[in-house]
mmCIF file of C-alpha atoms in Angstrom:
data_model
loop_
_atom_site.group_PDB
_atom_site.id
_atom_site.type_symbol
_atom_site.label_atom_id
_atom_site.label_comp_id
_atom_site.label_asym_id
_atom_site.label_seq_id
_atom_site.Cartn_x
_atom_site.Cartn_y
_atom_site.Cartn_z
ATOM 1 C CA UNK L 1 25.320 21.401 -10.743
ATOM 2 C CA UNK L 2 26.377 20.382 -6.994
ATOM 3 C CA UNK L 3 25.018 23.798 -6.379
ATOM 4 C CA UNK L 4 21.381 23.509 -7.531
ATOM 5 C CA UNK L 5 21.197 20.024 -5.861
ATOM 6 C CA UNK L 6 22.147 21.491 -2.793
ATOM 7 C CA UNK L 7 19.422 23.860 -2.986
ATOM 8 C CA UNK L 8 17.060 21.532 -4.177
ATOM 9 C CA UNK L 9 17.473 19.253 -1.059
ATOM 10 C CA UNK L 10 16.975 22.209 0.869
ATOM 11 C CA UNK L 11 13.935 23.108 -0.475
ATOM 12 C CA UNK L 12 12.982 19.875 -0.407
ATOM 13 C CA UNK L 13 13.331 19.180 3.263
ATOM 14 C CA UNK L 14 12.070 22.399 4.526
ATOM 15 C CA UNK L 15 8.690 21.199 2.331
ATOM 16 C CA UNK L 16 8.816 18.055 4.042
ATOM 17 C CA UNK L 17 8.910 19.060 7.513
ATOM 18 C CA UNK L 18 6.082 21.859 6.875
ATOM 19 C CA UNK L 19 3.905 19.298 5.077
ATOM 20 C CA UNK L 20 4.812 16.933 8.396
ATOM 21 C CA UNK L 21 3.556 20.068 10.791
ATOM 22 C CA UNK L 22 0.569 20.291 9.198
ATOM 23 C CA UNK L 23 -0.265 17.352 8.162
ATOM 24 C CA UNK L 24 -0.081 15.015 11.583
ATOM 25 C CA UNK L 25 -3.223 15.375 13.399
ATOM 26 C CA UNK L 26 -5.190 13.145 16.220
ATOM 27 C CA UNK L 27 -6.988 11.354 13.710
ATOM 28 C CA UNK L 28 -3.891 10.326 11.606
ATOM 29 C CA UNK L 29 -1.173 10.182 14.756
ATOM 30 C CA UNK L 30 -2.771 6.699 15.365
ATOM 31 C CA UNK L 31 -1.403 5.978 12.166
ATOM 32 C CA UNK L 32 1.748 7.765 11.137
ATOM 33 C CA UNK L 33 3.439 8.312 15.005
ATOM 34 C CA UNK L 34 6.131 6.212 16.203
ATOM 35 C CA UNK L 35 5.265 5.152 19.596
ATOM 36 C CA UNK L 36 2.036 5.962 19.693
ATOM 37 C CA UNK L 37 0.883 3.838 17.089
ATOM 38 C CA UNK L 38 1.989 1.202 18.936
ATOM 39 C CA UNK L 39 0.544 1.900 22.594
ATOM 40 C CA UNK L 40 -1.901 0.000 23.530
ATOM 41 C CA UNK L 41 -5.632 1.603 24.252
ATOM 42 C CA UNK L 42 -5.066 2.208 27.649
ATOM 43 C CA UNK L 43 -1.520 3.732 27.063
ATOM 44 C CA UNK L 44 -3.143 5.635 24.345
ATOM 45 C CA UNK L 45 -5.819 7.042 26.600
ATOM 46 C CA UNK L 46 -3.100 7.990 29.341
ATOM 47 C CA UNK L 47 -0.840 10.104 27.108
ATOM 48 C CA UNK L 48 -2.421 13.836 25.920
ATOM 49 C CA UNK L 49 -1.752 13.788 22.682
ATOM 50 C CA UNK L 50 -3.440 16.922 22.275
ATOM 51 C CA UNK L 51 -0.490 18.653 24.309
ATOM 52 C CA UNK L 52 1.715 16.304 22.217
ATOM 53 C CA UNK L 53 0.940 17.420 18.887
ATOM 54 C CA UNK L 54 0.376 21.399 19.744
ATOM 55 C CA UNK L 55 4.256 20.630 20.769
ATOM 56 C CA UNK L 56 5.342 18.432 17.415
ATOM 57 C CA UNK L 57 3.391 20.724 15.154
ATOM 58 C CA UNK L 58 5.016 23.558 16.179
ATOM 59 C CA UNK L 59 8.265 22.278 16.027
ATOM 60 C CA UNK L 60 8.385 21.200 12.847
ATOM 61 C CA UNK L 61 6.660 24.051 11.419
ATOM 62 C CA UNK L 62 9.182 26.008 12.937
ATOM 63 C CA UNK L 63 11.947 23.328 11.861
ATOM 64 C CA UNK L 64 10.925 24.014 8.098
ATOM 65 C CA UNK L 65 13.180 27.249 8.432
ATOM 66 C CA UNK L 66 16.420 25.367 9.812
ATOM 67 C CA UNK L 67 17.664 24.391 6.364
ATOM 68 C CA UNK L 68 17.764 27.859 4.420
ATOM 69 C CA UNK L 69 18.829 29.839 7.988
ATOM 70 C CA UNK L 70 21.585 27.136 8.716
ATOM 71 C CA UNK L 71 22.443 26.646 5.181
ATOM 72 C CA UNK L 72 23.147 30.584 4.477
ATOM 73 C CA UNK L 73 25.002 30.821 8.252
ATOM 74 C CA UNK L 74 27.223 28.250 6.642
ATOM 75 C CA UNK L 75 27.919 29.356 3.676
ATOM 76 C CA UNK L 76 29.280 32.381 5.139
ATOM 77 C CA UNK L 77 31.774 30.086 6.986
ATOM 78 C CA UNK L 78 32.476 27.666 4.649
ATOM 79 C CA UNK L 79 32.992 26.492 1.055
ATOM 80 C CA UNK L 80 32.798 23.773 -0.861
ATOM 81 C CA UNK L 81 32.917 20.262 0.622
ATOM 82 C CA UNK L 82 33.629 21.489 4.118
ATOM 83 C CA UNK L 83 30.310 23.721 3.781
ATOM 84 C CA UNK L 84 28.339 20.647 2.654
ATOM 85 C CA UNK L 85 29.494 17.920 5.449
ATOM 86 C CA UNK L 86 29.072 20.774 8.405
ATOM 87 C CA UNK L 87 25.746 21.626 7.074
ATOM 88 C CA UNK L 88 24.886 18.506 6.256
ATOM 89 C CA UNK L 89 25.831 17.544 10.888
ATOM 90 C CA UNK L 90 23.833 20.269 11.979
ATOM 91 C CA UNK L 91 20.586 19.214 10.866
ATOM 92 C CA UNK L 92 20.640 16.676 13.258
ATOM 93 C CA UNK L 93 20.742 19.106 16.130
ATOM 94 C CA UNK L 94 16.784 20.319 16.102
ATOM 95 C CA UNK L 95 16.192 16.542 16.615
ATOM 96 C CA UNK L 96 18.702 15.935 19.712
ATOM 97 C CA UNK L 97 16.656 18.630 21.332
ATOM 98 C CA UNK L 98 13.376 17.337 19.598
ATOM 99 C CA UNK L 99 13.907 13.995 21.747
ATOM 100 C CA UNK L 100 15.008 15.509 24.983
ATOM 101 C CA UNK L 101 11.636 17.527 24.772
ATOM 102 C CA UNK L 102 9.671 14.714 23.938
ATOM 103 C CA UNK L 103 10.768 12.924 26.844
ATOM 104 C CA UNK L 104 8.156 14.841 28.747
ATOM 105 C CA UNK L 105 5.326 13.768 27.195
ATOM 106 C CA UNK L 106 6.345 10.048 28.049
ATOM 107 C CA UNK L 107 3.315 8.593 29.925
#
């Protein structure tokens, strides 16, 4: 049982952050991105968004194949509740770099 929701979460998230890499776009960023939803229109016209999402897309496009890769690197190393609490760290990495990246874009 702890098994199969393990997976499911998996699947789950890697869903998720495909759906979120395809699914943000100029017309809806206005909307759905922190930050930039809240820049004024000056701000707004100052910061390429264009260059912004080709970058955010792509990451989490890309990101969607973190879970299953880390998960199975993981579970090669590790077993039971150890397995799930070091798996369950690492996903945080993608973003540390995510927001280091992101600080370029800052207009």
């Amino acid at each position: 049982m702890e098994f199969s929701i393990l997976i499911f979460t998996i699947i789950f998230m890697s869903i998720t952050y495909l759906l979120i890499g395809f699914g943000i776009n100029k017309v809806n960023a206005e909307y759905l991105l922190a930050g930039y939803n809240t820049m004024t229109s000056e701000q707004k016209q100052k910061f390429n968004i264009e260059k912004y999402l080709e970058f955010f897309n792509s990451f989490f496009k890309k990101l969607c194949l973190y879970p299953p890769i880390s998960f199975g690197l993981m579970y090669i190393l590790f077993e039971g509740e150890q397995l799930i609490l070091i798996w369950s760290l690492i996903q945080m990495l993608p973003f540390v770099w995510f927001t280091k990246k992101s600080l370029k874009f800052k207009s």
